[in-house]
Coordinates of C-alpha atoms in Angstrom, one line a residue:
X26 CA 7.5 -12.3 60.2
X27 CA 4.6 -14.0 58.5
X28 CA 1.7 -16.0 59.6
X29 CA 1.7 -16.8 63.1
X30 CA 0.8 -20.4 62.2
X31 CA 4.5 -20.5 61.4
X32 CA 5.3 -19.1 64.8
X33 CA 3.5 -21.9 66.7
X34 CA -0.1 -22.2 67.8
X35 CA -2.1 -23.6 70.7
X36 CA -2.9 -26.8 69.0
X37 CA -1.5 -29.9 70.6
X38 CA -0.9 -31.7 67.3
X39 CA 2.8 -32.1 66.3
X40 CA 2.0 -32.2 62.7
X41 CA 3.2 -29.2 60.7
X42 CA 0.5 -27.0 59.4
X43 CA 0.3 -26.1 55.6
X44 CA 1.7 -22.7 56.3
X45 CA 4.9 -24.0 58.1
X46 CA 5.4 -26.6 55.3
X47 CA 5.5 -23.8 52.8
X48 CA 7.6 -21.6 54.9
X49 CA 10.1 -24.4 55.5
X50 CA 10.4 -24.9 51.7
X51 CA 10.8 -21.2 51.1
X52 CA 13.5 -20.8 53.8
X53 CA 15.4 -23.7 52.5
X54 CA 15.6 -22.3 49.1
X55 CA 16.5 -18.8 50.3
X56 CA 19.0 -19.9 53.0
X57 CA 20.7 -22.5 50.5
X58 CA 21.1 -19.6 48.1
X59 CA 19.5 -21.9 45.4
X60 CA 19.0 -19.0 43.0
X61 CA 20.1 -15.5 42.1
X62 CA 17.6 -13.0 43.5
X63 CA 15.5 -11.3 40.9
X64 CA 14.9 -7.7 40.7
X65 CA 11.5 -8.3 42.3
X66 CA 13.2 -10.0 45.2
X67 CA 15.5 -7.0 45.8
X68 CA 12.7 -4.6 45.5
X69 CA 10.6 -6.4 48.0
X70 CA 13.3 -6.8 50.6
X71 CA 13.1 -10.5 51.1
X72 CA 15.3 -11.7 54.0
X73 CA 17.2 -14.3 52.1
X74 CA 20.9 -15.3 52.2
X75 CA 23.8 -13.1 50.9
X76 CA 23.6 -12.0 47.3
X77 CA 25.4 -14.1 44.8
X78 CA 28.2 -12.7 42.8
X79 CA 25.8 -12.1 39.8
X80 CA 23.6 -9.9 41.9
X81 CA 26.2 -7.9 43.8
X82 CA 25.8 -4.9 41.5
X83 CA 21.9 -4.9 41.7
X84 CA 22.2 -5.0 45.5
X85 CA 24.5 -2.2 45.8
X86 CA 22.3 0.1 43.6
X87 CA 18.9 -1.1 45.2
X88 CA 17.3 1.0 47.8
X89 CA 17.5 -0.4 51.2
X90 CA 14.1 -1.9 51.9
X91 CA 14.1 -0.9 55.6
X92 CA 14.3 2.8 54.8
X93 CA 12.5 3.2 51.5
X94 CA 8.8 3.7 51.0
X95 CA 8.8 1.9 47.7
X96 CA 9.3 -1.5 49.3
X97 CA 6.2 -1.2 51.5
X98 CA 4.2 0.1 48.6
X99 CA 5.4 -2.8 46.3
X100 CA 4.5 -5.4 48.9
X101 CA 0.8 -4.4 48.4
X102 CA 0.9 -3.4 44.8
X103 CA 2.3 -7.1 44.0
X104 CA -0.8 -8.6 45.8
X105 CA 1.5 -10.4 48.4
X106 CA 0.1 -8.3 51.2
X107 CA -3.4 -6.9 51.7
X108 CA -3.2 -3.7 53.8
X109 CA -6.3 -3.5 56.1
X110 CA -7.9 -0.1 56.6
X111 CA -7.8 1.0 60.3
X112 CA -11.2 2.5 60.2
X113 CA -12.6 -0.8 58.9
X114 CA -11.1 -2.8 61.6
X115 CA -12.6 -0.4 64.3
X116 CA -16.0 -0.7 62.6
X117 CA -15.7 -4.5 62.7
X118 CA -15.2 -4.6 66.4
X119 CA -18.0 -2.1 67.0
X120 CA -20.3 -4.3 65.0
X121 CA -19.3 -7.4 67.1
X122 CA -17.7 -9.0 64.2
X123 CA -14.7 -11.4 64.1
X124 CA -11.7 -11.1 61.7
X125 CA -11.8 -13.6 58.8
X126 CA -9.1 -14.9 56.6
X127 CA -8.0 -12.5 53.8
X128 CA -9.9 -14.4 51.0
X129 CA -13.2 -14.0 52.9
X130 CA -13.1 -10.3 53.7
X131 CA -14.8 -7.8 51.6
X132 CA -13.0 -5.4 49.2
X133 CA -13.8 -2.4 51.6
X134 CA -11.6 -3.8 54.2
X135 CA -8.5 -3.0 52.2
X136 CA -6.6 -0.2 50.7
X137 CA -6.2 -0.2 46.9
X138 CA -2.6 0.0 45.8
X139 CA -3.1 3.2 44.1
X140 CA -4.8 4.9 47.0
X141 CA -2.1 3.7 49.5
X142 CA 0.5 5.1 47.2
X143 CA -1.1 8.4 46.8
X144 CA -1.5 9.0 50.5
X145 CA 2.0 7.6 51.3
X146 CA 3.7 10.0 48.9
X147 CA 1.6 12.9 50.1
X148 CA 2.8 12.3 53.6
X149 CA 6.4 12.8 52.4
X150 CA 9.1 12.0 55.0
X151 CA 6.4 11.1 57.5
X152 CA 5.0 8.2 55.4
X153 CA 6.0 5.5 58.1
X154 CA 3.1 6.5 60.3
X155 CA 0.7 5.2 57.7
X156 CA 2.0 1.6 57.9
X157 CA 1.3 -0.4 61.1
X158 CA 2.4 -3.9 61.7
X159 CA 0.8 -6.3 64.3
X160 CA 2.8 -8.9 66.2
X161 CA 0.9 -11.4 68.4
X162 CA 0.4 -14.9 69.4
X163 CA -2.2 -17.0 67.4
X164 CA -4.7 -18.4 70.1
X165 CA -5.7 -21.6 68.1
X166 CA -4.2 -23.3 65.0
X167 CA -7.2 -22.7 62.8
X168 CA -8.0 -19.1 63.9
X169 CA -5.6 -16.6 65.6
X170 CA -8.5 -14.7 67.4
X171 CA -11.7 -16.7 67.4
X172 CA -13.4 -14.8 70.1
X173 CA -12.1 -11.4 69.4
X174 CA -9.7 -11.1 72.2
X175 CA -6.9 -9.6 70.2
X176 CA -9.4 -7.5 68.0
X177 CA -10.8 -5.7 70.9
X178 CA -7.4 -4.4 72.2
X179 CA -6.2 -3.5 68.6
X180 CA -9.4 -1.8 67.7
X181 CA -9.3 0.4 70.9
X182 CA -5.7 1.4 70.2
X183 CA -6.5 2.0 66.6
X184 CA -9.3 4.4 67.6
X185 CA -7.0 6.5 69.7
X186 CA -4.4 6.5 66.8
X187 CA -7.2 7.7 64.3
X188 CA -8.7 10.3 66.7
X189 CA -8.8 13.4 64.6
X190 CA -9.8 15.7 67.5
X191 CA -6.7 14.9 69.6
X192 CA -6.6 15.6 73.4
X193 CA -6.0 18.8 75.1
X194 CA -3.9 19.2 78.2
X195 CA -2.4 22.4 79.7
X196 CA -3.8 24.2 76.7
X197 CA -1.9 22.1 74.3
X198 CA -3.5 20.0 71.6
X199 CA -2.0 16.4 71.5
X200 CA -2.3 14.2 68.4
X201 CA -1.1 10.8 67.4
X202 CA 1.9 10.8 65.0
X203 CA -0.8 9.7 62.3
X204 CA -3.4 12.5 62.9
X205 CA -0.6 15.1 63.2
X206 CA 0.8 14.1 59.9
X207 CA -2.6 14.0 58.1
X208 CA -3.4 17.6 59.5
X209 CA 0.0 18.9 58.4
X210 CA -0.4 17.6 54.9
X211 CA -4.2 18.4 54.5
X212 CA -5.3 14.8 53.9
X213 CA -8.6 15.0 55.7
X214 CA -9.7 12.3 58.2
X215 CA -6.8 10.0 59.2
X216 CA -6.6 6.4 58.0
X217 CA -3.8 3.7 58.3
X218 CA -2.8 0.5 56.7
X219 CA -2.5 -2.4 59.0
X220 CA -0.6 -5.7 58.5
X221 CA -2.5 -8.3 60.3
X222 CA -1.2 -11.8 59.0
X223 CA -4.6 -13.6 59.0
X224 CA -6.1 -10.8 57.0
X225 CA -3.1 -9.6 55.1
X226 CA -1.8 -13.0 53.8
X227 CA -3.5 -15.7 51.8
X228 CA -4.7 -18.4 54.2
X229 CA -5.3 -22.1 53.4
X230 CA -6.8 -23.4 51.3
X231 CA -5.1 -21.4 48.6
X232 CA -5.4 -21.4 44.8
X233 CA -2.3 -21.8 42.8
X234 CA -2.0 -18.0 42.4
X235 CA -2.4 -17.4 46.1
X236 CA 0.2 -20.1 46.9
X237 CA 2.8 -18.2 44.8
X238 CA 2.1 -14.9 46.5
X239 CA 2.1 -16.3 50.0
X240 CA 5.9 -16.8 50.5
X241 CA 6.5 -13.2 49.0
X242 CA 4.1 -11.9 51.6
X243 CA 6.0 -13.7 54.5
X244 CA 9.3 -12.1 53.3
X245 CA 7.7 -8.6 52.9
X246 CA 6.1 -8.8 56.4
X247 CA 9.6 -8.5 57.9
X248 CA 10.0 -5.1 56.2
X249 CA 6.9 -4.0 57.8
X250 CA 8.1 -5.0 61.1
X251 CA 11.7 -3.9 60.8
X252 CA 11.4 -0.7 58.7
X253 CA 13.0 2.3 60.4
X254 CA 9.7 4.4 60.0
X255 CA 6.8 2.1 60.4
X256 CA 4.6 1.5 63.5
X257 CA 4.7 -1.7 65.3
X258 CA 2.1 -2.8 67.8
X259 CA 3.1 -5.9 69.8
X260 CA -0.1 -7.4 71.3
X261 CA 1.6 -9.5 73.7
X262 CA -1.4 -9.9 76.2
X263 CA -3.0 -13.3 76.2
X264 CA -6.4 -14.5 77.5
X265 CA -6.8 -16.2 80.8
X266 CA -6.2 -19.9 80.7
X267 CA -3.9 -19.7 77.6
X268 CA -0.7 -20.5 79.5
X269 CA -2.4 -23.5 81.1
X270 CA -3.6 -24.9 77.7
X271 CA 0.1 -24.5 76.3
X272 CA 1.5 -26.4 79.3
X273 CA -1.0 -29.3 78.7
X274 CA -0.3 -29.5 75.0
X275 CA 1.9 -32.3 73.6
X276 CA 4.6 -31.2 73.4
X277 CA 4.3 -28.2 75.6
X278 CA 4.2 -25.0 73.7
X279 CA 5.3 -21.4 74.6
X280 CA 3.1 -20.1 77.3
X281 CA 3.8 -16.4 76.7
X282 CA 4.4 -14.1 73.8
X283 CA 8.0 -13.6 74.9
X284 CA 8.8 -17.4 75.0
X285 CA 7.5 -17.8 71.4
X286 CA 10.4 -18.1 69.1
X287 CA 8.5 -16.3 66.1
X288 CA 7.1 -13.5 68.4
X289 CA 10.6 -13.0 69.9
X290 CA 12.1 -12.6 66.6
X291 CA 9.5 -10.0 65.4
X292 CA 10.0 -8.2 68.7
X293 CA 13.8 -8.2 68.0
X294 CA 13.4 -7.0 64.5
X295 CA 11.2 -4.2 65.5
X296 CA 13.6 -3.2 68.3
X297 CA 16.6 -2.7 66.1
X298 CA 16.4 0.7 64.5
X299 CA 12.9 2.0 65.0
X300 CA 12.6 5.3 67.0
X301 CA 11.2 4.8 70.4
X302 CA 7.7 5.8 70.1
X303 CA 7.0 3.9 67.0
X304 CA 7.3 0.5 68.8
X305 CA 4.5 -0.2 71.4
X306 CA 3.8 -3.2 73.6
X307 CA 0.0 -2.9 74.0
X308 CA 0.1 -5.1 77.0
X309 CA 1.7 -2.2 78.9
X310 CA -1.3 0.1 78.2
X311 CA -3.1 1.7 81.1
X312 CA -6.6 3.0 81.8
X313 CA -5.5 6.4 82.1
X314 CA -3.6 6.5 78.8
X315 CA -6.5 4.7 77.0
X316 CA -8.8 7.4 78.3
X317 CA -6.6 10.2 77.2
X318 CA -4.4 10.3 74.1
X319 CA -2.2 8.2 71.7
X320 CA 0.5 10.8 71.9
X321 CA 3.5 10.6 72.2
X322 CA 3.3 14.4 73.1
X323 CA 6.1 16.8 73.3
X324 CA 9.7 15.8 73.8
X325 CA 9.8 17.5 77.2
X326 CA 6.8 15.6 78.6
X327 CA 7.1 12.4 80.6
X328 CA 3.4 11.9 80.6
X329 CA 1.6 8.8 81.7
X330 CA -1.5 10.1 79.8
X331 CA 0.2 9.3 76.5
X332 CA -0.3 5.9 75.3
X333 CA 2.8 6.0 73.1
X334 CA 5.0 6.9 76.1
X335 CA 3.6 4.2 78.3
X336 CA 3.8 1.3 75.8
X337 CA 7.2 2.2 74.6
X338 CA 9.0 2.0 78.0
X339 CA 11.5 -0.7 78.8
X340 CA 11.9 -1.7 75.2
X341 CA 15.1 -3.8 74.8
X342 CA 18.2 -2.4 73.0
X343 CA 18.8 -3.9 69.6
X344 CA 20.1 -7.5 70.1
X345 CA 23.1 -8.9 68.3
X346 CA 22.6 -11.9 65.9
X347 CA 24.7 -14.0 68.4
X348 CA 22.2 -13.0 71.1
X349 CA 19.3 -13.8 69.2
X350 CA 20.6 -17.2 68.0
X351 CA 21.5 -18.2 71.5
X352 CA 18.1 -17.3 73.1
X353 CA 16.4 -19.2 70.2
X354 CA 18.4 -22.2 70.9
X355 CA 18.2 -22.2 74.7
X356 CA 15.1 -20.2 75.8
X357 CA 12.6 -19.8 73.1
X358 CA 10.1 -22.4 71.8
X359 CA 9.1 -23.4 68.2
X360 CA 6.6 -26.0 67.4
X361 CA 9.1 -27.1 64.8
X362 CA 12.6 -27.3 66.2
X363 CA 14.1 -27.1 62.8
X364 CA 12.8 -23.5 62.5
X365 CA 15.5 -22.3 65.1
X366 CA 18.6 -22.1 62.8
X367 CA 16.5 -20.9 59.9
X368 CA 15.0 -18.0 61.9
X369 CA 18.3 -17.1 63.5
X370 CA 19.8 -16.9 60.1
X371 CA 16.9 -14.6 59.0
X372 CA 17.6 -12.1 61.9
X373 CA 21.3 -12.1 61.1
X374 CA 20.7 -11.1 57.5
X375 CA 18.2 -8.5 58.5
X376 CA 20.6 -7.1 61.1
X377 CA 23.3 -6.9 58.3
X378 CA 20.8 -4.8 56.2
X379 CA 20.0 -2.1 58.8
X380 CA 23.3 -1.5 60.6
X381 CA 24.0 1.3 58.0
X382 CA 21.5 3.6 59.7
X383 CA 22.8 7.1 60.5
X384 CA 20.6 7.9 63.4
X385 CA 19.3 5.8 66.5
X386 CA 16.7 7.7 68.5
X387 CA 16.1 5.8 71.8
X388 CA 14.7 8.7 73.7
X389 CA 12.3 8.2 76.6
X390 CA 12.5 4.4 77.0
X391 CA 13.3 4.3 80.7
X392 CA 16.7 2.6 79.9
X393 CA 19.0 2.1 82.8
X394 CA 22.7 1.3 83.0
X395 CA 22.3 -2.4 82.0
X396 CA 20.6 -1.3 78.9
X397 CA 23.2 1.0 77.8
X398 CA 25.9 -1.5 78.5
X399 CA 24.0 -3.9 76.2
X400 CA 23.6 -1.3 73.6
X401 CA 27.4 -0.5 73.7
X402 CA 28.0 -4.3 72.9
X403 CA 26.5 -3.8 69.4
X404 CA 27.2 -0.2 68.7
X405 CA 30.5 -1.1 66.8
X406 CA 28.2 -2.9 64.3
X407 CA 26.6 0.4 63.3
X408 CA 29.4 1.5 61.2
X409 CA 27.6 4.5 59.7
X410 CA 25.9 5.8 62.8
X411 CA 26.3 9.6 63.3
X412 CA 23.7 10.5 65.9
X413 CA 22.8 8.6 69.1
X414 CA 19.9 10.0 71.2
X415 CA 19.6 8.5 74.6
X416 CA 18.0 11.4 76.2
X417 CA 15.2 11.3 78.9
X418 CA 16.2 7.8 80.2
X419 CA 17.4 6.6 83.6
X420 CA 21.1 6.4 82.7
X421 CA 23.4 6.5 85.6
X422 CA 27.3 6.6 86.0
X423 CA 27.7 3.0 85.0
X424 CA 25.9 3.6 81.6
X425 CA 27.8 6.9 81.1
X426 CA 31.1 5.0 81.7
X427 CA 30.1 2.3 79.1
X428 CA 29.4 5.0 76.7
X429 CA 32.8 6.7 77.5
X430 CA 34.7 3.4 76.8
X431 CA 32.7 3.1 73.5
X432 CA 33.6 6.5 72.4
X433 CA 37.2 6.1 73.0
X434 CA 37.3 3.8 70.0
X435 CA 34.2 5.0 68.0
X436 CA 35.1 6.7 64.8
X437 CA 31.7 7.6 63.4
X438 CA 29.3 9.2 66.0
X439 CA 29.3 12.9 65.9
X440 CA 26.3 13.7 68.1
X441 CA 25.6 12.2 71.5
X442 CA 22.5 13.2 73.3
X443 CA 22.5 12.3 77.0
X444 CA 20.0 15.2 78.1
X445 CA 17.7 14.9 81.0
X446 CA 18.4 11.4 82.2
X447 CA 16.6 10.9 85.6
X448 CA 16.7 8.3 88.3
X449 CA 13.5 8.1 90.5
X450 CA 12.0 11.5 91.4
X451 CA 15.2 13.6 91.2
X452 CA 17.6 14.5 88.4
X453 CA 20.2 12.1 90.0
X454 CA 21.6 10.6 86.8
X455 CA 25.1 10.4 85.3
X456 CA 26.4 12.9 87.9
X457 CA 30.1 13.8 88.3
X458 CA 31.4 10.2 88.0
X459 CA 29.5 9.7 84.6
X460 CA 30.7 13.3 83.4
X461 CA 34.3 12.2 84.2
X462 CA 33.9 9.1 82.1
X463 CA 32.6 11.2 79.3
X464 CA 35.5 13.6 79.8
X465 CA 38.1 10.8 79.5
X466 CA 36.5 9.8 76.0
X467 CA 36.7 13.4 74.8
X468 CA 40.4 13.4 75.4
X469 CA 40.9 10.7 72.8
X470 CA 37.7 10.8 70.5
X471 CA 38.5 12.5 67.3
X472 CA 34.9 12.7 65.7
X473 CA 32.4 13.7 68.3
X474 CA 31.2 17.3 67.5
X475 CA 28.0 17.7 69.5
X476 CA 27.6 16.7 73.1
X477 CA 24.3 17.1 75.1
X478 CA 24.5 16.7 78.9
X479 CA 21.5 18.8 79.9
X480 CA 19.9 18.1 83.2
X481 CA 22.2 15.3 84.6
X482 CA 23.0 16.6 88.1
X483 CA 26.7 17.3 87.0
X484 CA 28.5 19.4 89.7
X485 CA 31.7 21.2 89.8
X486 CA 33.8 18.0 89.8
X487 CA 32.3 16.7 86.5
X488 CA 32.5 20.2 85.0
X489 CA 36.1 20.4 85.9
X490 CA 36.8 17.0 84.2
X491 CA 35.0 18.1 81.0
X492 CA 37.0 21.4 81.0
X493 CA 40.2 19.6 81.1
X494 CA 39.1 17.5 78.3
X495 CA 38.2 20.6 76.2
X496 CA 41.8 21.8 76.5
X497 CA 42.9 18.9 74.3
X498 CA 39.9 18.1 72.3
X499 CA 40.1 19.4 68.9
X500 CA 36.8 18.5 67.3
X501 CA 33.8 19.2 69.7
X502 CA 32.1 22.2 68.4
X503 CA 28.8 22.2 70.5
X504 CA 28.5 21.4 74.3
X505 CA 25.2 21.6 76.1
X506 CA 25.8 21.4 80.0
X507 CA 22.9 23.5 80.9
X508 CA 20.6 22.7 83.9
X509 CA 23.2 21.0 86.0
X510 CA 24.9 22.4 89.2
X511 CA 28.4 23.2 88.0
X512 CA 28.5 26.5 90.1
X513 CA 31.2 29.1 90.1
X514 CA 33.9 26.5 90.3
X515 CA 32.7 24.6 87.2
X516 CA 32.3 27.8 85.3
X517 CA 35.8 28.9 86.1
X518 CA 37.2 25.7 84.9
X519 CA 35.2 25.9 81.6
X520 CA 36.4 29.5 81.3
X521 CA 39.9 28.4 81.4
X522 CA 39.4 25.8 78.8
X523 CA 37.8 28.5 76.6
X524 CA 41.0 30.4 76.7
X525 CA 42.7 27.5 74.7
X526 CA 40.0 25.8 73.0
X527 CA 40.0 26.6 69.3
X528 CA 37.0 24.8 67.9
X529 CA 34.0 25.2 70.1
X530 CA 31.3 27.5 68.7
X531 CA 28.3 26.9 70.9
X532 CA 28.2 26.6 74.7
X533 CA 25.0 26.1 76.9
X534 CA 25.4 27.0 80.6
X535 CA 21.9 27.9 81.3
X536 CA 20.5 27.1 84.6
X537 CA 23.8 26.0 86.0
X538 CA 23.9 27.8 89.4
X539 CA 26.5 30.1 88.2
X540 CA 27.1 33.2 90.4
X541 CA 28.8 36.5 89.8
X542 CA 32.3 35.0 90.2
X543 CA 31.8 32.4 87.7
X544 CA 30.2 34.8 85.1
X545 CA 33.2 37.2 85.4
X546 CA 35.5 34.3 84.7
X547 CA 33.5 33.4 81.5
X548 CA 33.7 37.0 80.5
X549 CA 37.4 37.2 80.9
X550 CA 37.6 34.1 78.7
X551 CA 35.5 35.5 76.0
X552 CA 37.9 38.4 75.6
X553 CA 40.4 35.8 74.6
X554 CA 38.5 33.3 72.8
X555 CA 37.5 34.5 69.3
X556 CA 35.8 31.1 68.1
X557 CA 32.8 30.9 70.3
X558 CA 29.7 32.4 68.5
X559 CA 26.8 31.5 70.7
X560 CA 26.6 31.4 74.5
X561 CA 23.5 30.5 76.7
X562 CA 24.1 31.7 80.3
X563 CA 20.5 32.5 81.3
X564 CA 18.7 31.3 84.5
X565 CA 21.7 31.6 86.6
X566 CA 22.6 33.7 89.8
X567 CA 25.1 36.1 88.3
X568 CA 23.2 39.3 89.3
X569 CA 23.5 42.5 87.3
X570 CA 27.3 42.8 87.8
X571 CA 27.8 39.3 86.3
X572 CA 25.5 40.0 83.4
X573 CA 27.2 43.2 82.5
X574 CA 30.6 41.5 82.5
X575 CA 29.5 39.1 80.0
X576 CA 27.6 41.5 77.9
X577 CA 30.6 44.0 77.9
X578 CA 32.9 41.1 76.8
X579 CA 31.1 40.4 73.6
X580 CA 29.5 43.9 72.8
X581 CA 31.9 44.3 69.9
X582 CA 31.6 40.8 68.4
X583 CA 29.3 41.0 65.3
X584 CA 27.0 38.2 65.1
X585 CA 27.6 36.8 68.5
X586 CA 24.4 35.3 70.0
X587 CA 24.2 35.8 73.8
X588 CA 21.3 34.4 75.7
X589 CA 21.4 36.2 79.0

């Protein structure tokens, strides 16, 4: 979101800084729509106002800056942003140094545009892990980190991110997303490109050339924060005594990272579409995680030894533009009150550019019912969304009910993953009531083709409700209901549904406490159903008789996959 001088600083002066003055001029021009965007503006993804009629064709044909690697590379190639080398930053901290403004740093502190392009393209679809954006509060008006408080924290996290040796647990080697990608593509020792505003944007005093590049760097920084594949580190921790100094300033300034208007917007932008483990709040780090691995580890792991898992938890759902505007107006603080409406407009424009995402992956964030209710309020805005992953959270019946209501009117989501939701120490999550809500949605939803409900403490009642829905649903082709407790009664209900369902091809009932009677009912259904091609019914209590019944039912069906 640009230099943190424009977000507010700890100075008690009410005079606008040079950076704020430049930013205000840029925002006025952009938000007024004073000129038609040039091709360079479109390429670099500036968060200006809506395109003019003259530029509509160019906008339609331009790559979306929040998904495309070229936008990130162009921000460095143009000179608007200088990308700091992660290894150099770690070395600076170890030498006891302090961060200097961009113009005073040595050339070896930065990536060259050519080298950054070479590595980014070599990483292929994993290019995003190369780009890291830092969001934080400036500690003074003149220097954001005069005593190295932020530097020490960021450098220690960077060292974990860069660790080429990884960390071994249970015989498995765990690497950060960065080191794993470098290993996979044979790129040698890992390195990353960091956006840190003080070191990445030209700071005052500026030459005429630097002054021209500065607003472009501000615009491009939003792409680093909001991009679907980049990494964002929110360094929200503040030194002791900072809040008291803010209270004593005149006028009083934001005492925390969360209360700062600019910091809040950076956090909101990074929460919109980014997969869970790419957005970390470093203030949530623990000694255990810092002593172990960056992670995030394997999908089935809920591991406090992985920094990426620990620091991703409790991230907020993507806020609507209306919510952001309201909070900016009523709760957040800016040094300059005139920034409020402009920043709210910036977020609204950004939000409009990213709602065409096809997949949202919010796995493992410890979201509860309230978070899902909040998410459902903005889901209709994501008109191109096909896959929604909410697995391994703490979603209960209320959250499942909210999703069920959303699915009744949603006409685009084809895959919903609610697997392995957990409350407390038990798998007591969406349960029967949540399953019933999802079942009601299945009766009217005409687009959902894959539903994953693994490990959700669904019993016979929930399974019976889902079975009734399957009798009338004409689109669901894959249902994962394994590792629940549907028992024989639930299995019998599913079997009755299979006799009339003409579309489902894959069914997972593994680990569902199904006995011999339930297995025999499934076997009878398979003799009638000619559509199902894959069945997982392993890890149950059906005994030899139950297993034989299922095997005999499909023994003459060529290509049928049976996991028994």
